[in-house]
Backbone as JSON Lines, residues from 0, in Angstrom:
{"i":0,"aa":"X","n":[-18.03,6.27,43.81],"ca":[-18.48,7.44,43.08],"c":[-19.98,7.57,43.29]}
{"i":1,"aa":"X","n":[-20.14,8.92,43.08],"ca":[-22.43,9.01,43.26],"c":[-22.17,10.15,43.42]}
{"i":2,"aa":"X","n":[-21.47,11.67,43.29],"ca":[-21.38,12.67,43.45],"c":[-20.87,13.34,42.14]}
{"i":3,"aa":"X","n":[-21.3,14.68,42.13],"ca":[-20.57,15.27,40.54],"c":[-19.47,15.88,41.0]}
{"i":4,"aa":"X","n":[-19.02,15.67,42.82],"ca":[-17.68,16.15,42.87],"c":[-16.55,14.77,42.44]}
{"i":5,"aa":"X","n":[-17.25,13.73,42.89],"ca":[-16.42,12.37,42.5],"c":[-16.07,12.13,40.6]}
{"i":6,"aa":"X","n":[-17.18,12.51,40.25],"ca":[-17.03,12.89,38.6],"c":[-16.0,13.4,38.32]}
{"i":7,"aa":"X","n":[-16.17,15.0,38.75],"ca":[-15.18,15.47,38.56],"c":[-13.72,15.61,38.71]}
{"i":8,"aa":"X","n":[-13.36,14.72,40.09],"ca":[-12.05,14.45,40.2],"c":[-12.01,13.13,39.33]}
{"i":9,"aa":"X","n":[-12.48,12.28,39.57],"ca":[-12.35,11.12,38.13],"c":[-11.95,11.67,36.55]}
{"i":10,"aa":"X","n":[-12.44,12.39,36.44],"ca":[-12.27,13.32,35.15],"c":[-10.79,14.11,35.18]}
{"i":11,"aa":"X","n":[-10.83,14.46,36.58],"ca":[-9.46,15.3,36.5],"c":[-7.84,13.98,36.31]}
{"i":12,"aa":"X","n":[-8.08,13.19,36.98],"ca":[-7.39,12.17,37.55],"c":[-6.74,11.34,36.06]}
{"i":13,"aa":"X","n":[-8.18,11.3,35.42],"ca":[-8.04,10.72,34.28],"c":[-7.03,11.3,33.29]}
{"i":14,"aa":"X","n":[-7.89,12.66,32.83],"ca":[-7.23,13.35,31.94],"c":[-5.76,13.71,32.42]}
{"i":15,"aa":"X","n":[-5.47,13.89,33.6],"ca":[-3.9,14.25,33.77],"c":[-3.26,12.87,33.46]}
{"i":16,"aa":"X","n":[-3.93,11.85,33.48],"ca":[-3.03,10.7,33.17],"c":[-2.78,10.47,31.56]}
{"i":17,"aa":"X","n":[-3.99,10.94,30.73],"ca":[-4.06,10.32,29.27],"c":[-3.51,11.29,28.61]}
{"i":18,"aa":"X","n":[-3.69,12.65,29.15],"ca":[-2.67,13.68,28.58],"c":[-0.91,13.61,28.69]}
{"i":19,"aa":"X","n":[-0.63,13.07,29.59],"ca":[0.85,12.71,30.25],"c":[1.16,11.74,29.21]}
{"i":20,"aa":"X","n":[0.74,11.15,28.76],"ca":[1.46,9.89,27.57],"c":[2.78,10.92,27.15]}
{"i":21,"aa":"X","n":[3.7,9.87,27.11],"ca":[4.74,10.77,26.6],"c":[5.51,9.59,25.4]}
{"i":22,"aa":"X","n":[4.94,8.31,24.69],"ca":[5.07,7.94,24.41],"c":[5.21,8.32,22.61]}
{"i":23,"aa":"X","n":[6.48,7.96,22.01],"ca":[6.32,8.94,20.87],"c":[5.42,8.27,20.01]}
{"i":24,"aa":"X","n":[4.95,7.11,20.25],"ca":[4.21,6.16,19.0],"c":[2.4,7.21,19.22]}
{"i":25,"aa":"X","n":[2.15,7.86,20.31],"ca":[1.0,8.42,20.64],"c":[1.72,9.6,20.29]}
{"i":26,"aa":"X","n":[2.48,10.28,20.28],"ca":[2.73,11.57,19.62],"c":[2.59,11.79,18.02]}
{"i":27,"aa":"X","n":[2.64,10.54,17.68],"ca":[2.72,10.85,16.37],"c":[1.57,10.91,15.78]}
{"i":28,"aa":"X","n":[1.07,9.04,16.18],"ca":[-0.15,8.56,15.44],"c":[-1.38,9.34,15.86]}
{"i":29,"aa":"X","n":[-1.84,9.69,17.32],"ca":[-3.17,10.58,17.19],"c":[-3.18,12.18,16.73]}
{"i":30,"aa":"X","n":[-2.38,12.33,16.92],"ca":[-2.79,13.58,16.25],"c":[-2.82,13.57,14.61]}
{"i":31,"aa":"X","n":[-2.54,12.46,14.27],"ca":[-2.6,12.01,12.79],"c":[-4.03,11.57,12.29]}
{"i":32,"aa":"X","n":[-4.56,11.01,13.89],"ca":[-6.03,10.31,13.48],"c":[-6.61,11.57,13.67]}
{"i":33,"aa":"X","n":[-6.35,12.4,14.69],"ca":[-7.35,13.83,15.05],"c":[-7.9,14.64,13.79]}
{"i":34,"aa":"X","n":[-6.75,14.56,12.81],"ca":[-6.83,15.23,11.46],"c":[-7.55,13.92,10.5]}
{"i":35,"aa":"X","n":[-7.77,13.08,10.59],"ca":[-7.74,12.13,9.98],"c":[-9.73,12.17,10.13]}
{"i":36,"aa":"X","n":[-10.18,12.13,12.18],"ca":[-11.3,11.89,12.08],"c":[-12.05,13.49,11.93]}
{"i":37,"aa":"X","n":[-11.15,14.67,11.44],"ca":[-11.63,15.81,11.84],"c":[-12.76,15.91,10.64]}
{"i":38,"aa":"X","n":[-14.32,16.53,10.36],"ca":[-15.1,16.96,9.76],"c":[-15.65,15.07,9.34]}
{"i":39,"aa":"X","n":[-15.33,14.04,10.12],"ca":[-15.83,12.52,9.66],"c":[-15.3,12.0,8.59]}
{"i":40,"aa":"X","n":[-13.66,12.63,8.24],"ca":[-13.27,12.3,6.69],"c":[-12.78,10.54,6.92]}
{"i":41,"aa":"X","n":[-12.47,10.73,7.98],"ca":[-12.68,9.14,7.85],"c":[-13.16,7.73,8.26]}
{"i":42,"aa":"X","n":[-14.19,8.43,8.76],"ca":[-15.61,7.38,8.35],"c":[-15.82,7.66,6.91]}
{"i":43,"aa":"X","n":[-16.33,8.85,6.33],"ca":[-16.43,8.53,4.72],"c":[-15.11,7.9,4.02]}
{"i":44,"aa":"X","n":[-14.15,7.83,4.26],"ca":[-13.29,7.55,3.77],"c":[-13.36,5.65,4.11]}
{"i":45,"aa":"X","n":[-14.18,5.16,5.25],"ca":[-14.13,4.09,5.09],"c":[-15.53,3.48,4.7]}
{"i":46,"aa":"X","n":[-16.46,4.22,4.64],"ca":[-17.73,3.7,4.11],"c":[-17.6,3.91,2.77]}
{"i":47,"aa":"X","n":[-16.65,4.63,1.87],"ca":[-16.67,4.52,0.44],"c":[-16.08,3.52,-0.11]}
{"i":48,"aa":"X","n":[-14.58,3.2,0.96],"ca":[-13.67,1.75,0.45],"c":[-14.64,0.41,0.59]}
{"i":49,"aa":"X","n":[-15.64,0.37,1.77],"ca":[-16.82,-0.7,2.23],"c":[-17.77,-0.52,0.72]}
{"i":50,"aa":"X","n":[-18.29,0.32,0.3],"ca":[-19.39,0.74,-0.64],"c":[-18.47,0.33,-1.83]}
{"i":51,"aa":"X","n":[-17.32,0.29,-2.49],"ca":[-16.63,0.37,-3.35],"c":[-15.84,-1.27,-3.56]}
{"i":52,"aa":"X","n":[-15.86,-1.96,-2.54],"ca":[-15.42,-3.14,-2.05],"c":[-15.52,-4.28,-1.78]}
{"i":53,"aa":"X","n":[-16.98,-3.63,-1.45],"ca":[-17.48,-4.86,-0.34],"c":[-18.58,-5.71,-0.14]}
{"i":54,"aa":"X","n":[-18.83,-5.04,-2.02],"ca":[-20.44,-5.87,-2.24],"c":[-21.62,-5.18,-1.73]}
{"i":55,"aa":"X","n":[-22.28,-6.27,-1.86],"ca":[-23.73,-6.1,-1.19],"c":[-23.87,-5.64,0.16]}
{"i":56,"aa":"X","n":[-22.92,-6.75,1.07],"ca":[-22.59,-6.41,2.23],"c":[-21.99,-5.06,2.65]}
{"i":57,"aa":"X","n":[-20.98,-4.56,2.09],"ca":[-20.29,-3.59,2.35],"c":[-20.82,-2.23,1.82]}
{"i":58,"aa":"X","n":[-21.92,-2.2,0.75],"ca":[-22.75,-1.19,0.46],"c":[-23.71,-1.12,2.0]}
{"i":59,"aa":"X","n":[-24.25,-2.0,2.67],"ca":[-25.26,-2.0,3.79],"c":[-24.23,-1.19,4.66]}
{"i":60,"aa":"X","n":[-23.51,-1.86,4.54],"ca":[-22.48,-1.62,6.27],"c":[-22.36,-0.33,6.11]}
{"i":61,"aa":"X","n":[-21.75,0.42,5.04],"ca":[-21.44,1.8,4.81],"c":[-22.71,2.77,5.16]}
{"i":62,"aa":"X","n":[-23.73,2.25,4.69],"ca":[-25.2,2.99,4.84],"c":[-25.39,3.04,5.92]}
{"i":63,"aa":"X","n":[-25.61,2.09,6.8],"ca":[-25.92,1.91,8.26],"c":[-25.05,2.96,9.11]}
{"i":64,"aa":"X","n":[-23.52,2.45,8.38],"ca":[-22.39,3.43,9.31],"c":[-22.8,4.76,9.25]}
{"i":65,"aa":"X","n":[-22.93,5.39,7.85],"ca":[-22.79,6.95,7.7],"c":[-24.42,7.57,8.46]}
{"i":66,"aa":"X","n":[-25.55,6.59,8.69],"ca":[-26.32,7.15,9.1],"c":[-26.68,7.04,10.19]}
{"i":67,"aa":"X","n":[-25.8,6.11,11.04],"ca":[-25.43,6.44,12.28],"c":[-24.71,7.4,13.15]}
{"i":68,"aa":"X","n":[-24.05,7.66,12.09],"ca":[-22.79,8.75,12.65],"c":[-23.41,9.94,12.11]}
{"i":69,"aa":"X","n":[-24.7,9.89,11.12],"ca":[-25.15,11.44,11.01],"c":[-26.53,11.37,12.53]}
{"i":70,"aa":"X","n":[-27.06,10.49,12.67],"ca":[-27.49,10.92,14.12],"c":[-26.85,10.87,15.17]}
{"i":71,"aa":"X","n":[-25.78,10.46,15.57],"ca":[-24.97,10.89,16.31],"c":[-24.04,12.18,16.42]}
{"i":72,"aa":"X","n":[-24.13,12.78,15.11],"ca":[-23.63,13.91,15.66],"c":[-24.63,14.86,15.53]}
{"i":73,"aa":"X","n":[-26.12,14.31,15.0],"ca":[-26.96,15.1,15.49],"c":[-27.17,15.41,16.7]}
{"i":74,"aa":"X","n":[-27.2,14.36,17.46],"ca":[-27.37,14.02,18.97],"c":[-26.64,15.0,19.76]}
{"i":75,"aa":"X","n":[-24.97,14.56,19.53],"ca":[-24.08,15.28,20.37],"c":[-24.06,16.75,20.23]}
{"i":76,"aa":"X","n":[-24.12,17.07,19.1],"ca":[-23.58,18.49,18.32],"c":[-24.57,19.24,18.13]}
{"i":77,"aa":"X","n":[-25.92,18.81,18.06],"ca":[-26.89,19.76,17.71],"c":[-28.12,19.71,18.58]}
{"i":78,"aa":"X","n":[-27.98,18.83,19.59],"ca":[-28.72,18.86,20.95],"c":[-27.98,19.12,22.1]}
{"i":79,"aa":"X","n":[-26.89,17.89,22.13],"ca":[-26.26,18.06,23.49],"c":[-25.21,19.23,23.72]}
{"i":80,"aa":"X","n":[-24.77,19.4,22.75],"ca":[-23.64,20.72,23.11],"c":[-24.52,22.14,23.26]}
{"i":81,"aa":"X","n":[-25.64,22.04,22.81],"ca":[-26.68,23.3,22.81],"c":[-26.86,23.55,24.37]}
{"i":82,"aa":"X","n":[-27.69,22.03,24.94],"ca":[-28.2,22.49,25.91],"c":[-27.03,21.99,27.4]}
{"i":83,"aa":"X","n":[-25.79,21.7,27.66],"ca":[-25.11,21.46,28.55],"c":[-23.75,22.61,27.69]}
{"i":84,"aa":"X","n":[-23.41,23.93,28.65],"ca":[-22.44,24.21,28.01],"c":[-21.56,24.21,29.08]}
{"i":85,"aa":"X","n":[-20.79,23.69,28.74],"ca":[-19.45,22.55,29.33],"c":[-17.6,23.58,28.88]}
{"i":86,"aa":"X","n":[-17.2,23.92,30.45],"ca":[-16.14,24.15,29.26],"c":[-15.09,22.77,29.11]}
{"i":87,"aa":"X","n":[-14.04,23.47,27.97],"ca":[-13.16,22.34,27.87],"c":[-12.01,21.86,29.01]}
{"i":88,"aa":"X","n":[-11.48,21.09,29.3],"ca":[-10.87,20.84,30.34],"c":[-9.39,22.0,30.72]}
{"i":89,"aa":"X","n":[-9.21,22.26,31.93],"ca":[-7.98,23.44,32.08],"c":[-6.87,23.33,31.5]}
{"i":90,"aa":"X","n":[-6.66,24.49,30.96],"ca":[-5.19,23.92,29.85],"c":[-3.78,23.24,31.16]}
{"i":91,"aa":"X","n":[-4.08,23.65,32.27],"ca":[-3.02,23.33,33.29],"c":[-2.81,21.97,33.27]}
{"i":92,"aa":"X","n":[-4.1,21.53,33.35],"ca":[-4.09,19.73,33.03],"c":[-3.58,19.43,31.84]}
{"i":93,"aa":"X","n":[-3.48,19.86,31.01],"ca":[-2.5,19.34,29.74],"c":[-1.27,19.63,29.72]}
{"i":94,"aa":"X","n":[-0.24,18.46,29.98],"ca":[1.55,19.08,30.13],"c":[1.73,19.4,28.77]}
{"i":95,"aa":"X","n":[1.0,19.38,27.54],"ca":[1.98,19.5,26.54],"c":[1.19,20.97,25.14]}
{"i":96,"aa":"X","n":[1.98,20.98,24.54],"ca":[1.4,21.89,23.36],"c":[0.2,21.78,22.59]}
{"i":97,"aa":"X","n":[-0.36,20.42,22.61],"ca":[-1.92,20.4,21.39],"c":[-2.73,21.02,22.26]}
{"i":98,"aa":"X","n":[-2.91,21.68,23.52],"ca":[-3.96,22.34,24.75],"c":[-4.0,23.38,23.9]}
{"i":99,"aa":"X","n":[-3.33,24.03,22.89],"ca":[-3.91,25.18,22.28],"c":[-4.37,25.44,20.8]}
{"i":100,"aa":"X","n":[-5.14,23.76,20.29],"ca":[-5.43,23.84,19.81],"c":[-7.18,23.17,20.04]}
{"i":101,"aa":"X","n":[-7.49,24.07,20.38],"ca":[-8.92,23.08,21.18],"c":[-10.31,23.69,20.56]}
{"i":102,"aa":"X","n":[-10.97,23.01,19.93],"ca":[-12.59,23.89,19.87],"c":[-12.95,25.0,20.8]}
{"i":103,"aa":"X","n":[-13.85,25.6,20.02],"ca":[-14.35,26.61,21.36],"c":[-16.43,26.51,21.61]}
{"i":104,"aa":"X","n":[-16.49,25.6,21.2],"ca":[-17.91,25.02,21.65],"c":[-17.62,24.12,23.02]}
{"i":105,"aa":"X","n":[-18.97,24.04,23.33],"ca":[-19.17,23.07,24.07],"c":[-18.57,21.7,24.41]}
{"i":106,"aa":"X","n":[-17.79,21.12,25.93],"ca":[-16.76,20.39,25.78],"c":[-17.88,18.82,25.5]}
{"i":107,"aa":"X","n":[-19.06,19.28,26.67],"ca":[-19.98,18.31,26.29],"c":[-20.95,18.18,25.35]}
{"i":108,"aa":"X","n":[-21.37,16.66,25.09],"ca":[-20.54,15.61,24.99],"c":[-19.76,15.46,23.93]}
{"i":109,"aa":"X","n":[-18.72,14.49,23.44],"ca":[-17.86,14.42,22.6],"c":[-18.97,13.89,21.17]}
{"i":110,"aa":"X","n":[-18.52,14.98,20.04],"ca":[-19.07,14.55,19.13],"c":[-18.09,13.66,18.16]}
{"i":111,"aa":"X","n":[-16.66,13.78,18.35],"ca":[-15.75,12.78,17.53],"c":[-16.32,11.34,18.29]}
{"i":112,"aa":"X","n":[-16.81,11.43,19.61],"ca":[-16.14,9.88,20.21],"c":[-17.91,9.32,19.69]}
{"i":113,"aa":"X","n":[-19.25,10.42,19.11],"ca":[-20.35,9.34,18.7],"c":[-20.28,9.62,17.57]}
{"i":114,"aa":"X","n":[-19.36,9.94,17.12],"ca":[-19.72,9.65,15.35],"c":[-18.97,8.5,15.18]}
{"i":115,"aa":"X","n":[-17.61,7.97,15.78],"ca":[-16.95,7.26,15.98],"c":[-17.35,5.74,16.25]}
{"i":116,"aa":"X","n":[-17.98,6.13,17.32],"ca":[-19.11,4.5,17.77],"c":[-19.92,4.46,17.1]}
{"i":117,"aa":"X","n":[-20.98,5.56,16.85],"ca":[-22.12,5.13,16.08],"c":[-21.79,4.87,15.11]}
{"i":118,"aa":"X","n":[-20.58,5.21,13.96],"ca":[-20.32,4.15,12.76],"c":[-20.19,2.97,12.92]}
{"i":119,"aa":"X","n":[-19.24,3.01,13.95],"ca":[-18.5,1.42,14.0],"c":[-19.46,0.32,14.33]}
{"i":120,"aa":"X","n":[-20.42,1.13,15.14],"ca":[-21.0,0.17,15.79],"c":[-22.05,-0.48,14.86]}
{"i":121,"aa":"X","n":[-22.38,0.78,14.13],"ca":[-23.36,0.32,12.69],"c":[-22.69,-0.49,12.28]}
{"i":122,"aa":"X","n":[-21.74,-0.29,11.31],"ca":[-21.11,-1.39,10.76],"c":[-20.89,-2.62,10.91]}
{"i":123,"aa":"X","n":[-20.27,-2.66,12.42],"ca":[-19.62,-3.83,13.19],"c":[-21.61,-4.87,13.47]}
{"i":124,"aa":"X","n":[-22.93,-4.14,12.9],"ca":[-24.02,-5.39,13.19],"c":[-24.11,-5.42,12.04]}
{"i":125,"aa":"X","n":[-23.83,-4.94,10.71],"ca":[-23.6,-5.79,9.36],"c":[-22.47,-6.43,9.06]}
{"i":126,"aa":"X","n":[-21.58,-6.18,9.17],"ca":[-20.21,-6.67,9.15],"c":[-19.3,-6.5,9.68]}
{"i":127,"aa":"X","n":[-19.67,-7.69,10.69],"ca":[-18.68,-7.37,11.93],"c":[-17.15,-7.88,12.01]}
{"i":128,"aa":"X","n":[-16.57,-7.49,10.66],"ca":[-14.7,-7.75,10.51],"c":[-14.9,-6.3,10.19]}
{"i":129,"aa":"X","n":[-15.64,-5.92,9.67],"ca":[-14.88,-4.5,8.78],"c":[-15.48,-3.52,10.5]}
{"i":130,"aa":"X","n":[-16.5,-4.11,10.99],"ca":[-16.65,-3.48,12.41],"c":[-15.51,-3.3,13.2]}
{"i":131,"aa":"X","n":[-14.85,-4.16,13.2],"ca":[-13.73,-4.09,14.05],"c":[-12.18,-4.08,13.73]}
{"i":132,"aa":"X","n":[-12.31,-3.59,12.82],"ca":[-11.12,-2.62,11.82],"c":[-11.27,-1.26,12.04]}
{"i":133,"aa":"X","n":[-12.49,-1.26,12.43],"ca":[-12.98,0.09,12.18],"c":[-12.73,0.86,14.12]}
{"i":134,"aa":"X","n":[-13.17,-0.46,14.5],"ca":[-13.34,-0.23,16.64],"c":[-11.39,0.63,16.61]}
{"i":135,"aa":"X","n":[-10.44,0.22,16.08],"ca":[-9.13,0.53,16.18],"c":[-9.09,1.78,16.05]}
{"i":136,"aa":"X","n":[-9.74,2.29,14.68],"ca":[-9.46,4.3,15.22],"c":[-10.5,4.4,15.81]}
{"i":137,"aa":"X","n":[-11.66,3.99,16.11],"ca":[-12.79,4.45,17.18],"c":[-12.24,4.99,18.36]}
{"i":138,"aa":"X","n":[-11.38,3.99,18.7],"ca":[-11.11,4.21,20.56],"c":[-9.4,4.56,20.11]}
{"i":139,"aa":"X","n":[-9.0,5.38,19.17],"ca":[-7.53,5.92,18.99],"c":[-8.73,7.48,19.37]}
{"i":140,"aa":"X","n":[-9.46,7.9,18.02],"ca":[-10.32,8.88,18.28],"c":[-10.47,9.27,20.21]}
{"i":141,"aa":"X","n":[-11.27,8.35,20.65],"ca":[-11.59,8.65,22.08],"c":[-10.34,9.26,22.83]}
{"i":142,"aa":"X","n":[-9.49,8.52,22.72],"ca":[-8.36,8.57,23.61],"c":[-7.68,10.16,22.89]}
{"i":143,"aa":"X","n":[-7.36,10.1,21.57],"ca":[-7.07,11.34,21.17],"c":[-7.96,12.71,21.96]}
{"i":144,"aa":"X","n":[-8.79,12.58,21.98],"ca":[-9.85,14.02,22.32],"c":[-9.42,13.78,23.82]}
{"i":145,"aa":"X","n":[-9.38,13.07,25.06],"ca":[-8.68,13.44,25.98],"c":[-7.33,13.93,26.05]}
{"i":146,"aa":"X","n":[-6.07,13.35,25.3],"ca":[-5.17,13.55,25.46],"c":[-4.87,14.84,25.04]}
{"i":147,"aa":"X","n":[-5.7,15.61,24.16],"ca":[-5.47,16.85,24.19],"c":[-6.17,18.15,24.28]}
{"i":148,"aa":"X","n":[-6.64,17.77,25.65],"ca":[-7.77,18.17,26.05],"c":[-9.01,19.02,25.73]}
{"i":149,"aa":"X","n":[-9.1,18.54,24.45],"ca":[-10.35,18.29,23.97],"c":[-11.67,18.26,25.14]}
{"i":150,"aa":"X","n":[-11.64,17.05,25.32],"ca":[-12.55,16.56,26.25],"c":[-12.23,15.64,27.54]}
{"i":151,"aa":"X","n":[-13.21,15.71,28.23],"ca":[-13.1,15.29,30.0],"c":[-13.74,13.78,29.55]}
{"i":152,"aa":"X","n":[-12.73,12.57,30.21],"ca":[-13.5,11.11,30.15],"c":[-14.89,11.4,29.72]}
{"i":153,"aa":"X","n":[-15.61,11.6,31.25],"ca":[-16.87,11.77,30.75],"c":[-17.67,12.01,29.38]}
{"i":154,"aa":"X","n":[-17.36,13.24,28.73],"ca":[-17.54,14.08,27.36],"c":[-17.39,12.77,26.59]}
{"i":155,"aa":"X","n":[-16.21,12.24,26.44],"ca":[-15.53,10.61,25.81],"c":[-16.79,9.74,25.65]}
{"i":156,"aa":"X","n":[-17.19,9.01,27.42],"ca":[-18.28,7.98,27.65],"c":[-19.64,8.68,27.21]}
{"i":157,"aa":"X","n":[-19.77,9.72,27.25],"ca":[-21.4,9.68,27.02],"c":[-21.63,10.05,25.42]}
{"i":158,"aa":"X","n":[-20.11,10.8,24.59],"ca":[-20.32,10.5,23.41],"c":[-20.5,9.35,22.78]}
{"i":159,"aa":"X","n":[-19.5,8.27,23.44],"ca":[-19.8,6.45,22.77],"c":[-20.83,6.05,23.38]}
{"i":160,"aa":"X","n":[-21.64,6.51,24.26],"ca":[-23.25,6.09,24.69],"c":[-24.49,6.44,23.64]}
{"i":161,"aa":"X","n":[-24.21,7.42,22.91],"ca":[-24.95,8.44,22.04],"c":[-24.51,7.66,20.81]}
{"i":162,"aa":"X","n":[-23.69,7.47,20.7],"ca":[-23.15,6.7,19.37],"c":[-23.53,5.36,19.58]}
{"i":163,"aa":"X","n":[-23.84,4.67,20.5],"ca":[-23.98,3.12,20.53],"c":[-25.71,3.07,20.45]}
{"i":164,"aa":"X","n":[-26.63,4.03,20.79],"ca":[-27.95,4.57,20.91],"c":[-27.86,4.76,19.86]}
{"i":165,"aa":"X","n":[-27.15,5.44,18.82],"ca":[-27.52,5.66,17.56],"c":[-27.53,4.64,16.64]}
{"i":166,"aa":"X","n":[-26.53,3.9,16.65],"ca":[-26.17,2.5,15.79],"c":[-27.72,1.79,16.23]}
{"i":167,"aa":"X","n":[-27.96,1.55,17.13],"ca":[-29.04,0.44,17.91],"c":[-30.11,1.35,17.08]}
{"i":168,"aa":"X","n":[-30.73,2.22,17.22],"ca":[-31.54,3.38,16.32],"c":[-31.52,2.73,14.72]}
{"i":169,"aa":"X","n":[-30.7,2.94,14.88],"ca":[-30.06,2.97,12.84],"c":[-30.7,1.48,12.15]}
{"i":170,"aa":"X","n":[-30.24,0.51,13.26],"ca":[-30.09,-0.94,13.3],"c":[-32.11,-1.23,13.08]}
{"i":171,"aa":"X","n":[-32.73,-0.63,14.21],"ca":[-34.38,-1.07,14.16],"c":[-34.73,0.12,13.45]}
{"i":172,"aa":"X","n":[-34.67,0.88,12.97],"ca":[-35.34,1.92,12.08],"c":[-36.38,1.28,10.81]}
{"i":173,"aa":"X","n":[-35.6,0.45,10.05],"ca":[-36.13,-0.11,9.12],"c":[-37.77,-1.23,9.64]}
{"i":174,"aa":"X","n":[-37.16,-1.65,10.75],"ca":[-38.22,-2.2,11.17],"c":[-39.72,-1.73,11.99]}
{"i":175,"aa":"X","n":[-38.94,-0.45,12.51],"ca":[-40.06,0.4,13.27],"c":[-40.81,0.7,12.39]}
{"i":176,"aa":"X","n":[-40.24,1.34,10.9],"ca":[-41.29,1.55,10.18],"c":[-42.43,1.03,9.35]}
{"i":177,"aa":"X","n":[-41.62,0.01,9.19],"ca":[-42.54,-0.99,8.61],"c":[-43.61,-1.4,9.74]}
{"i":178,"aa":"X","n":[-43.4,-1.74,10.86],"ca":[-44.28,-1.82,11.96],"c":[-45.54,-0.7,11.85]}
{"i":179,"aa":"X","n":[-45.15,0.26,12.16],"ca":[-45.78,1.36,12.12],"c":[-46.79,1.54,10.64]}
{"i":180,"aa":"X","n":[-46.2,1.18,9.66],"ca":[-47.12,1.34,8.44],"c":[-48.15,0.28,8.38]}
{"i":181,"aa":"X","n":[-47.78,-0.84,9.18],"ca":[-48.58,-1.97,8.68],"c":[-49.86,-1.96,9.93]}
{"i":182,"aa":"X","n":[-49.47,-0.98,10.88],"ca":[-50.59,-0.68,11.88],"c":[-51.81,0.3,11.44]}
């Protein structure tokens, strides 16, 4: 690969494969998570059970999470979809019926797949069990937004790049500033 025509058949190659699942345990369950991660109801839904649960610890983890995943979808949603307008992948590439239920913004980059990482990933450097309870709908999320063509791999990887940038962000924030004040 080193070309945006190689991208793009990678992308094509991909998505005709992750859309093709014809498996009913993926028929059921993502489009269950799709509704599940639609408007971030459940990241709040798991930073309140963490905040409600989980102590000291699980009050941090929740904080870290939700304000990771609010710069991450700053990132994706209110920078990157502005300035790359991307469409969504051809409904031809999708064999099945969710192709007509698709956003009509910008395909790039995926803002489910960095709100997704950038929680988890927050979380998973305070508490990294409830981190990786959490990695399970992360990458159901990812895989969901291809399979119905939502979004192109790509859109997928550079949203969990934006989200893993954001967690890492989230993670030294506290310290940058203090740096910065004490200069």
């Amino acid at each position: 690969m080193g070309t945006w025509e190689d991208l793009r058949e990678n992308d094509h190659r991909l998505t005709r494969r992750v859309a093709s699942w014809r498996s009913p345990a993926a028929r059921r369950v993502l489009p269950a998570v799709e509704e599940a991660a639609q408007h971030t109801k459940l990241w709040w839904g798991a930073a309140f059970v963490m905040a409600t649960a989980g102590g000291w610890r699980g009050r941090r983890a929740a904080a870290v999470g939700v304000a990771a995943m609010a710069v991450a979808e700053l990132v994706s949603n209110g920078v990157g979809k502005q300035l790359w307008d991307r469409r969504r992948p051809p409904k031809e590439w999708i064999p099945h019926e969710e192709v007509h239920d698709r956003p009509d913004s910008s395909s790039f980059p995926s803002g489910h797949t960095a709100a997704a990482v950038g929680f988890t990933a927050a979380v998973a450097g305070v508490w990294p069990s409830a981190g990786a309870l959490c990695a399970v709908p992360a990458v159901m999320v990812a895989c969901e937004r291809v399979h119905t063509g939502a979004h192109y791999p790509s859109d997928v990887a550079v949203g969990a790049l934006i989200g893993l940038t954001a967690a890492a962000l989230t993670h030294r924030a506290p310290r940058l500033a203090v740096r910065a004040a004490l200069s």
